[in-house]
Coordinates of N, CA and C and ligand atoms in Angstrom, one line a residue:
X1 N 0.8 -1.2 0.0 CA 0.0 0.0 0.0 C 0.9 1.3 0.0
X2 N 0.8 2.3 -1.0 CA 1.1 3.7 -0.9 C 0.2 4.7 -0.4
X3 N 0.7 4.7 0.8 CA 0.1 6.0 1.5 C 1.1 7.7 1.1
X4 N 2.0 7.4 0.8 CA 2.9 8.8 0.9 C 2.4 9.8 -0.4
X5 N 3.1 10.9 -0.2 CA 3.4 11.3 -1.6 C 5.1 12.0 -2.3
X6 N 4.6 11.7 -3.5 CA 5.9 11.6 -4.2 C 6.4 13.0 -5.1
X7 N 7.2 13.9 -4.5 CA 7.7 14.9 -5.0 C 8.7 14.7 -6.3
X8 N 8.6 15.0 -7.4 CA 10.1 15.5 -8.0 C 10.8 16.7 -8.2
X9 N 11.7 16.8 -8.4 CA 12.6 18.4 -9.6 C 13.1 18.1 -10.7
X10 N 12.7 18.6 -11.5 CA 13.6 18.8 -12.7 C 14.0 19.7 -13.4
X11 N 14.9 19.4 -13.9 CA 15.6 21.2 -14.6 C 17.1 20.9 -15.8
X12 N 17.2 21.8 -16.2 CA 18.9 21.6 -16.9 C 20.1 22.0 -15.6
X13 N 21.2 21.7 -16.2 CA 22.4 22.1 -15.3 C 22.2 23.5 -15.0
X14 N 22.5 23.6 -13.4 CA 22.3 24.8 -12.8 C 21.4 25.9 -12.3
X15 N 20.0 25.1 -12.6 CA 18.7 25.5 -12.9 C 18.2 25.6 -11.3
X16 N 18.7 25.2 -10.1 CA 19.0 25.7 -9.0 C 17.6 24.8 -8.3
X17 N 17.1 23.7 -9.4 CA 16.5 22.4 -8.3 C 16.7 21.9 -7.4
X18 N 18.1 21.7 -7.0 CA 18.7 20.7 -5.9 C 18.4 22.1 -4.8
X19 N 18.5 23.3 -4.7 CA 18.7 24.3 -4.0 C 17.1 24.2 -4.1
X20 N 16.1 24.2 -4.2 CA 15.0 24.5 -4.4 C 14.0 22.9 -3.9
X21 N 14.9 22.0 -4.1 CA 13.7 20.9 -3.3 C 14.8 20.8 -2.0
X22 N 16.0 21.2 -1.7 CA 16.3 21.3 -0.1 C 15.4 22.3 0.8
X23 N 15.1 23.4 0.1 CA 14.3 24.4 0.8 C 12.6 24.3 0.9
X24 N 12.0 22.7 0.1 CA 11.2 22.2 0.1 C 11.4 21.2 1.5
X25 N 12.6 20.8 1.4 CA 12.4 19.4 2.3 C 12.7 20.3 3.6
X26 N 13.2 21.1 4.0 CA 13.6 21.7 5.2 C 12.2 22.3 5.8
X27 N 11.5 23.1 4.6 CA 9.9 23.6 5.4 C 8.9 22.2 5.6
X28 N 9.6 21.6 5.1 CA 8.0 20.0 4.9 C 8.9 19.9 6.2
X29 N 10.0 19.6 6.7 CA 10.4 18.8 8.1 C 9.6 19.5 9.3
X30 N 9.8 21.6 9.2 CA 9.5 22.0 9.9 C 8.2 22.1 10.1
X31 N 7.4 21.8 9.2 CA 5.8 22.0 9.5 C 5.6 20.8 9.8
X32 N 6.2 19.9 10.4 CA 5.6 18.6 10.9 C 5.6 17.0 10.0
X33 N 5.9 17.4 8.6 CA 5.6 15.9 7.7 C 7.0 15.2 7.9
X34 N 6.7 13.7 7.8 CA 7.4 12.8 8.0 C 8.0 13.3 6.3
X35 N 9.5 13.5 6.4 CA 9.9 13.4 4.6 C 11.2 13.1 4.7
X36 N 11.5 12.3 3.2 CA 13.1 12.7 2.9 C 13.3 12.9 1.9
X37 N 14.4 13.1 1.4 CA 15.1 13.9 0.7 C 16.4 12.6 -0.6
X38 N 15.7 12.6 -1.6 CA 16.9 11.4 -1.8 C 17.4 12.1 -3.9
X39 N 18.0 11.7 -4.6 CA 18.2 12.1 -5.8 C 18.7 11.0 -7.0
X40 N 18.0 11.3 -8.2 CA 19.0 10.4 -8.7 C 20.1 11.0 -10.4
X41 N 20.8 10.2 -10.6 CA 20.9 9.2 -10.4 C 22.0 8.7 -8.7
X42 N 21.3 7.5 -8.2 CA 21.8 7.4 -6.8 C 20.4 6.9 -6.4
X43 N 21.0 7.7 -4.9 CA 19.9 7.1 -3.8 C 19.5 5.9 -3.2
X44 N 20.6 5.0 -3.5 CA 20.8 3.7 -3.4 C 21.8 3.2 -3.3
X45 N 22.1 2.3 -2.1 CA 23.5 1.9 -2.4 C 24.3 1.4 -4.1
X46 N 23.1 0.6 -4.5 CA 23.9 0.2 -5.7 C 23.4 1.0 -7.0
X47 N 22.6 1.6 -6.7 CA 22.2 3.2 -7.6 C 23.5 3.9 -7.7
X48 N 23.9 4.1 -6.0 CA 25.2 4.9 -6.1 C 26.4 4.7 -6.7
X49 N 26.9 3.3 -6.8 CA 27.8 2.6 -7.6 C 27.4 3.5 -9.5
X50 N 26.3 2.7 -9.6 CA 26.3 2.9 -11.3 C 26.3 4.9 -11.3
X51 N 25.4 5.5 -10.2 CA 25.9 6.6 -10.6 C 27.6 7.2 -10.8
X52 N 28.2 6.5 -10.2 CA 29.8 6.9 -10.9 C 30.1 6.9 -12.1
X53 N 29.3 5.3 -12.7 CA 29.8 5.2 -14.1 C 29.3 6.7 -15.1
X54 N 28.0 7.4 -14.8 CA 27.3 8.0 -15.2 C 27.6 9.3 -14.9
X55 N 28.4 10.0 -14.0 CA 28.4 11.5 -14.1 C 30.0 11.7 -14.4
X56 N 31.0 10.6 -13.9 CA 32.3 11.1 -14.3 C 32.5 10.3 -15.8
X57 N 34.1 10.8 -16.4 CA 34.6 10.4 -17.2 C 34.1 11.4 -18.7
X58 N 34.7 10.9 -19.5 CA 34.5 11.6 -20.8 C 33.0 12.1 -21.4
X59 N 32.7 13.2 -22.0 CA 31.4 13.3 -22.4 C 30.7 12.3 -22.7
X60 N 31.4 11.6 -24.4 CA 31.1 10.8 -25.2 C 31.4 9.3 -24.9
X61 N 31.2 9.0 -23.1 CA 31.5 8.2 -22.6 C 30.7 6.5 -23.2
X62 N 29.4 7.3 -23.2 CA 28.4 5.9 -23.0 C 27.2 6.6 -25.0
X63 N 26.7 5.5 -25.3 CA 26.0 5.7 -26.0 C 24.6 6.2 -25.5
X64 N 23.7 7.0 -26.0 CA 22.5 7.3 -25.5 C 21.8 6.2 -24.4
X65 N 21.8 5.2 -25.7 CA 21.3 3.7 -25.2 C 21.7 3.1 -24.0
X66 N 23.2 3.1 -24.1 CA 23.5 2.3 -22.8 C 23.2 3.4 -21.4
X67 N 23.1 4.8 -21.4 CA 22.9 5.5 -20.8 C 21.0 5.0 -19.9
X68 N 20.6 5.1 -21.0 CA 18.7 4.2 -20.9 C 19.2 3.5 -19.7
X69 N 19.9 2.2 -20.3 CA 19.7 1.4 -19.2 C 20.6 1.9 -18.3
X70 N 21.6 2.4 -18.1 CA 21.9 2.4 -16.9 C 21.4 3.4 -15.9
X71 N 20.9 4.3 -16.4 CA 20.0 5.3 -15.5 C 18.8 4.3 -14.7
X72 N 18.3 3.8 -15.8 CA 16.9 2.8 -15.8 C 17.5 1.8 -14.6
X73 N 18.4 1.1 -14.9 CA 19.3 -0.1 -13.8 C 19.1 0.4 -12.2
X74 N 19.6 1.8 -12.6 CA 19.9 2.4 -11.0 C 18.5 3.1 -10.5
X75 N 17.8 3.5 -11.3 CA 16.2 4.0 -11.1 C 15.5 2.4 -10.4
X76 N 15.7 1.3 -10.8 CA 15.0 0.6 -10.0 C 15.4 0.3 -8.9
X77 N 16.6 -0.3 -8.7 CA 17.5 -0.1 -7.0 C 16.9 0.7 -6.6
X78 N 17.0 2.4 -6.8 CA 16.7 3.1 -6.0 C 15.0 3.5 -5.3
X79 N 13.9 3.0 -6.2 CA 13.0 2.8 -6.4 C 12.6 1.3 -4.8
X80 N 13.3 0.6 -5.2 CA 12.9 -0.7 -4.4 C 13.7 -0.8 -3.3
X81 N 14.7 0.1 -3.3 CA 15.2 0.1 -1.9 C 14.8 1.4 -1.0
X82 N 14.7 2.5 -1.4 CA 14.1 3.7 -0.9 C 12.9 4.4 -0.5
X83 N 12.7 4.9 -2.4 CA 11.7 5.8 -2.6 C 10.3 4.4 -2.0
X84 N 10.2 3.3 -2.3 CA 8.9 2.9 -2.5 C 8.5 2.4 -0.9
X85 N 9.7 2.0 0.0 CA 9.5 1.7 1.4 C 9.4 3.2 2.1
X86 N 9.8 4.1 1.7 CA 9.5 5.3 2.2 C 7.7 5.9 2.0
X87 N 7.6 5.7 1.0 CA 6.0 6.0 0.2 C 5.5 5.1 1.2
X88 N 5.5 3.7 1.3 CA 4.3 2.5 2.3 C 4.6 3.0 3.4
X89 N 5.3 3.8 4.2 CA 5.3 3.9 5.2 C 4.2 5.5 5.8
X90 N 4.2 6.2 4.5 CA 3.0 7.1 4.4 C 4.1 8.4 4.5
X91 N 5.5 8.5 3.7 CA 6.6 9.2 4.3 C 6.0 10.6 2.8
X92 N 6.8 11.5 2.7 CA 6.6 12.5 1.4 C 8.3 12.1 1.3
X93 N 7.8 12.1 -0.5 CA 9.8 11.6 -0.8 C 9.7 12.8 -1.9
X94 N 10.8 13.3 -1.7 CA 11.5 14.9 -2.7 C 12.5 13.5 -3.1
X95 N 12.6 13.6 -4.7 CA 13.6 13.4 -5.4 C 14.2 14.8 -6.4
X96 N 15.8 14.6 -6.0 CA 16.3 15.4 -7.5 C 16.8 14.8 -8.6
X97 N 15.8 15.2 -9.5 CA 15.3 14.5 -11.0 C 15.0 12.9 -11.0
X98 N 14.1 12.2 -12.0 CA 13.4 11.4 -12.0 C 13.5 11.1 -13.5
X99 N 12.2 10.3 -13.7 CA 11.9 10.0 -15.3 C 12.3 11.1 -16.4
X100 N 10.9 12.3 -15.8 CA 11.5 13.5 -16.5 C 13.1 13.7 -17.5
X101 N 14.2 13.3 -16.9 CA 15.4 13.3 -16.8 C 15.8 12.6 -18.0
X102 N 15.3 11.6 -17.8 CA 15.2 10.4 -19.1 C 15.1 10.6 -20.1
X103 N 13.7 11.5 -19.8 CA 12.9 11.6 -21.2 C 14.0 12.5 -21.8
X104 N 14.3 14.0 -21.0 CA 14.9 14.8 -22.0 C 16.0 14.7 -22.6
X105 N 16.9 14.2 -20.8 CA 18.5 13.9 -22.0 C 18.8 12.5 -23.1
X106 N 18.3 11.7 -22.7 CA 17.8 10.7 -23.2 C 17.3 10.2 -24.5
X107 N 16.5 10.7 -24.5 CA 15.2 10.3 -25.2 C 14.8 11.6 -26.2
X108 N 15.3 12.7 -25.8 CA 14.8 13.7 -26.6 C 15.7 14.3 -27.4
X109 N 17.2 14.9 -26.3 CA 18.2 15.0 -26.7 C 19.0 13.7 -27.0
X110 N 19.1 12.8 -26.5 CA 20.0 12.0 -26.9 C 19.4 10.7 -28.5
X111 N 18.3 11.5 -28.9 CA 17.3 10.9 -29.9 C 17.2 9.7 -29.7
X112 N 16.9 8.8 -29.1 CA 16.5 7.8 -28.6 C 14.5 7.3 -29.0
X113 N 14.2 6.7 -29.9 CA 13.3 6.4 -30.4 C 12.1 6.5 -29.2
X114 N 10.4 7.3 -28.8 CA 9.8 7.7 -28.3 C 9.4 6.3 -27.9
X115 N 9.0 5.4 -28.4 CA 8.3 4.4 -28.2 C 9.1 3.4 -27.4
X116 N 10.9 3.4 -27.8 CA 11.7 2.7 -26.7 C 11.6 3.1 -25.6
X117 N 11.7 4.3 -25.3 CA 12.0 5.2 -23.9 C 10.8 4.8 -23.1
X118 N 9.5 4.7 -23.7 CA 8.3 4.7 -22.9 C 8.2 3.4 -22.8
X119 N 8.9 2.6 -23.4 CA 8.7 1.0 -22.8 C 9.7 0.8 -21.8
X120 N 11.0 1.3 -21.8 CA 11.9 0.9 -20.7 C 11.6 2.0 -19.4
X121 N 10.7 2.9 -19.7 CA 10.7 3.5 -18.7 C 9.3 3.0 -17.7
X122 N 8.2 2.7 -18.9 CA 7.1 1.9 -17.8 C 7.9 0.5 -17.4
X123 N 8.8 -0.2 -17.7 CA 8.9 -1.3 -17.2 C 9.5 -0.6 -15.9
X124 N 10.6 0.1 -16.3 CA 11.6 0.2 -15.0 C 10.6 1.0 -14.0
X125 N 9.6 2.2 -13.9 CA 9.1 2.5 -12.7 C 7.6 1.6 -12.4
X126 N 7.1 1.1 -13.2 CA 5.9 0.9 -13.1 C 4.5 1.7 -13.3
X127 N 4.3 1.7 -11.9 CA 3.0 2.8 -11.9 C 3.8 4.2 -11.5
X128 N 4.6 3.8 -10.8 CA 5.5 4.9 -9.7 C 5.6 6.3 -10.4
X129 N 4.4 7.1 -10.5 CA 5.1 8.8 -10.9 C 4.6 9.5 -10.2
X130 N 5.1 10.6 -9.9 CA 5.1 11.8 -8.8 C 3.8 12.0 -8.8
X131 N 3.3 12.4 -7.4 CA 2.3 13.7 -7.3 C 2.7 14.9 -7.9
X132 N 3.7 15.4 -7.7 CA 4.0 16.9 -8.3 C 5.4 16.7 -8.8
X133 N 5.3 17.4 -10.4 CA 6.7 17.4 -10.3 C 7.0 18.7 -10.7
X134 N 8.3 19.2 -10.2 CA 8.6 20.9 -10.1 C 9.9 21.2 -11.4
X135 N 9.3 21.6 -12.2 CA 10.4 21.9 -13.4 C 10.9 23.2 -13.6
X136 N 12.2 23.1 -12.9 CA 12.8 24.4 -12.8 C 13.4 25.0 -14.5
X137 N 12.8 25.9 -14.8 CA 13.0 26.6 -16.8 C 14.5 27.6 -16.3
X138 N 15.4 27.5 -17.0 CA 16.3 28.8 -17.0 C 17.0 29.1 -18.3
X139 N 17.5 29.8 -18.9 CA 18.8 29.8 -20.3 C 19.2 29.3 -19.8
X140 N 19.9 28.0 -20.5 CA 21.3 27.1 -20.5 C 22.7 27.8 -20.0
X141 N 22.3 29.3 -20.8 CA 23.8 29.7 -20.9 C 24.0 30.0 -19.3
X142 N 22.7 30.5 -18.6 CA 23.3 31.2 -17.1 C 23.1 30.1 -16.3
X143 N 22.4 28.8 -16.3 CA 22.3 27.9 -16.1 C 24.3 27.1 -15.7
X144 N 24.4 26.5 -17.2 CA 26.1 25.8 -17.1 C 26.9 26.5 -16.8
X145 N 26.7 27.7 -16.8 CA 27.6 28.8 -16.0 C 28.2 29.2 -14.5
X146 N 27.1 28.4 -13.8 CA 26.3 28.5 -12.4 C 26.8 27.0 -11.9
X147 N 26.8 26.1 -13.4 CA 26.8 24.8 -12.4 C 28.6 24.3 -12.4
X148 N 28.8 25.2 -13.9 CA 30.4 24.6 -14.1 C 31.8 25.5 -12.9
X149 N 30.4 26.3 -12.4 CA 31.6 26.8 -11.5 C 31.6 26.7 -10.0
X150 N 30.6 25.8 -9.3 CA 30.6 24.7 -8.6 C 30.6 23.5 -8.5
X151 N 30.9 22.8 -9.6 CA 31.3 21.5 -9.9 C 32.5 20.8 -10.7
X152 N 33.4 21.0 -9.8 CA 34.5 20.5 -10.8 C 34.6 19.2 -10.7
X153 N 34.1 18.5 -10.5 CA 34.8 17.2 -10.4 C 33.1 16.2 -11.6
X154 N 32.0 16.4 -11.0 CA 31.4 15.4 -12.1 C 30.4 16.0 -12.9
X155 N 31.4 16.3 -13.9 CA 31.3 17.2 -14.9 C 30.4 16.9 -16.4
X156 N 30.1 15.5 -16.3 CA 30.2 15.2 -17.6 C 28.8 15.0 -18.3
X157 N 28.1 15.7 -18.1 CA 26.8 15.9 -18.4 C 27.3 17.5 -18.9
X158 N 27.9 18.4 -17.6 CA 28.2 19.5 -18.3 C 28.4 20.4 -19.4
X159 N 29.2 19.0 -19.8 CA 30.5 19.5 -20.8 C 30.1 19.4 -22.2
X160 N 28.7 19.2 -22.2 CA 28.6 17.8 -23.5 C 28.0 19.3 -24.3
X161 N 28.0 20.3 -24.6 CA 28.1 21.8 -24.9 C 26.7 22.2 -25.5
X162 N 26.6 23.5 -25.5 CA 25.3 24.8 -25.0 C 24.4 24.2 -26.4
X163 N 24.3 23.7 -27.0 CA 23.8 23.0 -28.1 C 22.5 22.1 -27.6
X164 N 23.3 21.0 -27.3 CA 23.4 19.9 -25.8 C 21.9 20.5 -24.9
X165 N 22.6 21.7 -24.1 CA 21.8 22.2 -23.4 C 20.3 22.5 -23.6
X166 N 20.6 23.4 -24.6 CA 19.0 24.7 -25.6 C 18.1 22.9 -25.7
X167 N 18.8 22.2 -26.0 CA 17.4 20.8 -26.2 C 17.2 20.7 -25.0
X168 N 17.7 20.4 -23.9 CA 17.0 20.2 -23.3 C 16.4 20.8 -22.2
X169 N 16.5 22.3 -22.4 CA 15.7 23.2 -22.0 C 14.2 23.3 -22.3
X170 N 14.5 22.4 -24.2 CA 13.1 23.1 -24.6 C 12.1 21.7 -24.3
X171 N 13.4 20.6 -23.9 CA 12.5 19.4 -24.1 C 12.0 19.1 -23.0
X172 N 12.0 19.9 -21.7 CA 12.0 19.9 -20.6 C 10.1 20.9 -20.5
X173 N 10.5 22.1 -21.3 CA 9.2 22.6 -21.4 C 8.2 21.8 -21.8
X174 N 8.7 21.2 -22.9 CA 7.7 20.4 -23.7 C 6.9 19.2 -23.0
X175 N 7.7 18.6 -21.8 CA 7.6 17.8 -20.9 C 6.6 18.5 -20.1
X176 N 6.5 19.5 -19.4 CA 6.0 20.6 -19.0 C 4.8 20.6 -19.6
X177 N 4.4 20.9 -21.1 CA 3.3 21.3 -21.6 C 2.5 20.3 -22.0
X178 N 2.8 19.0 -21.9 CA 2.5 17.7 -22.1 C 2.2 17.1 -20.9
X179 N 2.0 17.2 -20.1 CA 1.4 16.8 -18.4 C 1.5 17.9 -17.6
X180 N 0.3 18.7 -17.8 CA 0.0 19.8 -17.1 C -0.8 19.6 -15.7
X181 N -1.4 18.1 -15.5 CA -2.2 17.7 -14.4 C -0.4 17.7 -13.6
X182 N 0.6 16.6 -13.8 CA 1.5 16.6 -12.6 C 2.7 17.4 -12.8
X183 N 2.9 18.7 -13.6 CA 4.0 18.9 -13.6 C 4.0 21.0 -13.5
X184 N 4.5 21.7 -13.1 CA 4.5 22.7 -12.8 C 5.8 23.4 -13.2
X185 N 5.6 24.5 -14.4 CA 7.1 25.2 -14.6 C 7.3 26.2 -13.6
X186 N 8.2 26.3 -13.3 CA 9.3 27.0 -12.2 C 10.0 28.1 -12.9
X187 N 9.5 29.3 -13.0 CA 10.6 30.5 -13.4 C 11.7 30.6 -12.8
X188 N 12.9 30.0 -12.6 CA 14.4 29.7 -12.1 C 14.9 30.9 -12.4
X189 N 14.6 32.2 -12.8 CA 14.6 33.1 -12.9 C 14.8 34.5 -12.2
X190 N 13.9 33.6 -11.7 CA 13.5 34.5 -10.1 C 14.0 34.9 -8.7
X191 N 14.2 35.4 -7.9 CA 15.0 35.2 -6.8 C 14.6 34.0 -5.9
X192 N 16.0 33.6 -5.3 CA 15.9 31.5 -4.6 C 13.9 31.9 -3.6
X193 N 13.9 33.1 -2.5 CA 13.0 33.0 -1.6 C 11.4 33.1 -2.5
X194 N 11.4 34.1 -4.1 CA 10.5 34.5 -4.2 C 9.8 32.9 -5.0
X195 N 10.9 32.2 -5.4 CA 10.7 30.6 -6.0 C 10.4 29.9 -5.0
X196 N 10.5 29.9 -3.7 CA 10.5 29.0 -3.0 C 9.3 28.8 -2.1
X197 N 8.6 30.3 -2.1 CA 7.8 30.4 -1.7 C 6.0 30.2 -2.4
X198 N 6.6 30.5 -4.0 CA 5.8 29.7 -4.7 C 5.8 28.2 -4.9
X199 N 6.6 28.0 -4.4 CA 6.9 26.1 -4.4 C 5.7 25.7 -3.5
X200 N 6.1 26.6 -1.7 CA 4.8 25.7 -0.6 C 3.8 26.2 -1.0
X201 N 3.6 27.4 -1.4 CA 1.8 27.8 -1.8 C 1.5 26.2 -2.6
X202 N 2.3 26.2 -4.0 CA 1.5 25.4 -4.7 C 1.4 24.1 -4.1
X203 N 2.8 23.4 -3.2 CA 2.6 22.0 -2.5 C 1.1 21.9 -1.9
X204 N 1.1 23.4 -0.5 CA 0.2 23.2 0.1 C -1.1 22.8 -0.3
X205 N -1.3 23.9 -1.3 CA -3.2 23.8 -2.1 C -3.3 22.6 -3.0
X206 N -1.9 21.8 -3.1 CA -2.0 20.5 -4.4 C -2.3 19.3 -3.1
X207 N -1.5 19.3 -1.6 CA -1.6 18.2 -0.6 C -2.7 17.5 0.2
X208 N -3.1 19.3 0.4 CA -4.6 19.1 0.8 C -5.8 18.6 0.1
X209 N -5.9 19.1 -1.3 CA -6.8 18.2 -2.4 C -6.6 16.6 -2.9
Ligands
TYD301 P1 23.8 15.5 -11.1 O1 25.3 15.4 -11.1 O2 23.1 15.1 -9.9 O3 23.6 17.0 -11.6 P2 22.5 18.0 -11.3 O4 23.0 18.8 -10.1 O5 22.4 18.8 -12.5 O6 21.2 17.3 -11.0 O7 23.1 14.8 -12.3 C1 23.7 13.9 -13.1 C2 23.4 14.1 -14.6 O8 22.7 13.0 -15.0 C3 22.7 15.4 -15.0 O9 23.5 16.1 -15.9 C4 21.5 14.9 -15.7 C5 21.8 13.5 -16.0 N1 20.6 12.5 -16.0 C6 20.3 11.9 -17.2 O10 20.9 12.2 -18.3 N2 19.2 11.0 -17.2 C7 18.6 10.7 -16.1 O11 17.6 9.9 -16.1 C8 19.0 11.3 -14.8 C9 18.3 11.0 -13.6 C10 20.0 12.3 -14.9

């Protein structure tokens, strides 16, 4: 039985989600809800393994495809050891990035045929998709700018250049404008408190219904 509910973020590099579902998970602790806080790729011990393969080393490391599965590999670990015993327990789970993720770099950017993505991605989560999910929109350019200069070390999503990025900015919208019941754009634009405070308005009035 799932009693919880299931938060995501999504965004391009720099787009200040990770900064935006912390300040999610911090007010949900302080108003009382049982929550945690997990991300992928990761969030699992053996999530955390394959995320190595996946954020370090050369751009042109992995092929779109083997990227599928290995995101998808580590999305179920983390799914069956985490997110889904946290949900039966009636907990609220904030993840940073999800399917969404998939779809764009993946599947959109990484041209990956529509009809494969949606078969490996219903196998790999099932029913499992968010109550809400929070899509942070920004330019790429001020975006990788923001993220390449706090991240030196796992870079390689980064690097893969502003080309790269503009897709999946737009494929992120498009994600956006194609599930309007669970998905909400985020002007990342904005100042961190004036975003953040549109975040619990909308949690609140979406938790209670
Ligand atoms: P991460 O290092 O956590 O960066 P960020 O702070 O931008 O979230 O994310 C790792 C990279 O993995 C990120 O560039 C996006 C990419 N990614 C995919 O390509 N597909 C996926 O399914 C997921 C979850 C992430």
């Amino acid at each position: 039985m799932n009693n919880g509910f299931f938060i995501t973020f999504e965004g391009g590099e720099g787009s200040g989600k990770s900064t935006q579902s912390n300040l999610l998970y911090e007010y949900l602790l302080h108003t009382g809800h049982q929550v945690i806080m997990t991300r992928e790729p990761g969030g699992s011990d053996g999530a955390e393994i394959i995320r190595d393969l996946l954020v370090n080393g050369e751009s042109d490391r992995w092929e779109p495809l083997s990227e599928l599965f290995l995101f998808s590999a580590a999305r179920i670990d983390h799914i069956a050891k985490t997110i889904n015993p946290a949900l039966s327990e009636g907990k609220i789970v904030i993840c940073d990035r999800y399917i969404d993720s998939t779809t764009a770099y993946q599947g959109i950017a990484g041209n990956i045929d529509k009809d494969i993505v949606s078969l490996i991605q219903n196998l790999t989560v099932k029913m499992l998709i968010p109550n809400i999910t929070y899509i942070c929109d920004l330019d790429p350019i001020v975006g990788l700018e923001r993220a390449l200069n706090r991240n030196i070390t796992e870079t390689r999503f980064e690097l893969k250049g502003i080309k790269f990025h503009k897709k999946i900015r737009n494929a992120f919208v498009s994600i956006a404008n194609s599930n309007k019941k669970r998905c909400v754009l985020v002007d990342a634009n904005k100042d961190i408190k004036e975003i953040s405070k549109f975040i619990f308005n909308h949690f609140e009035s979406t938790y209670k219904n």
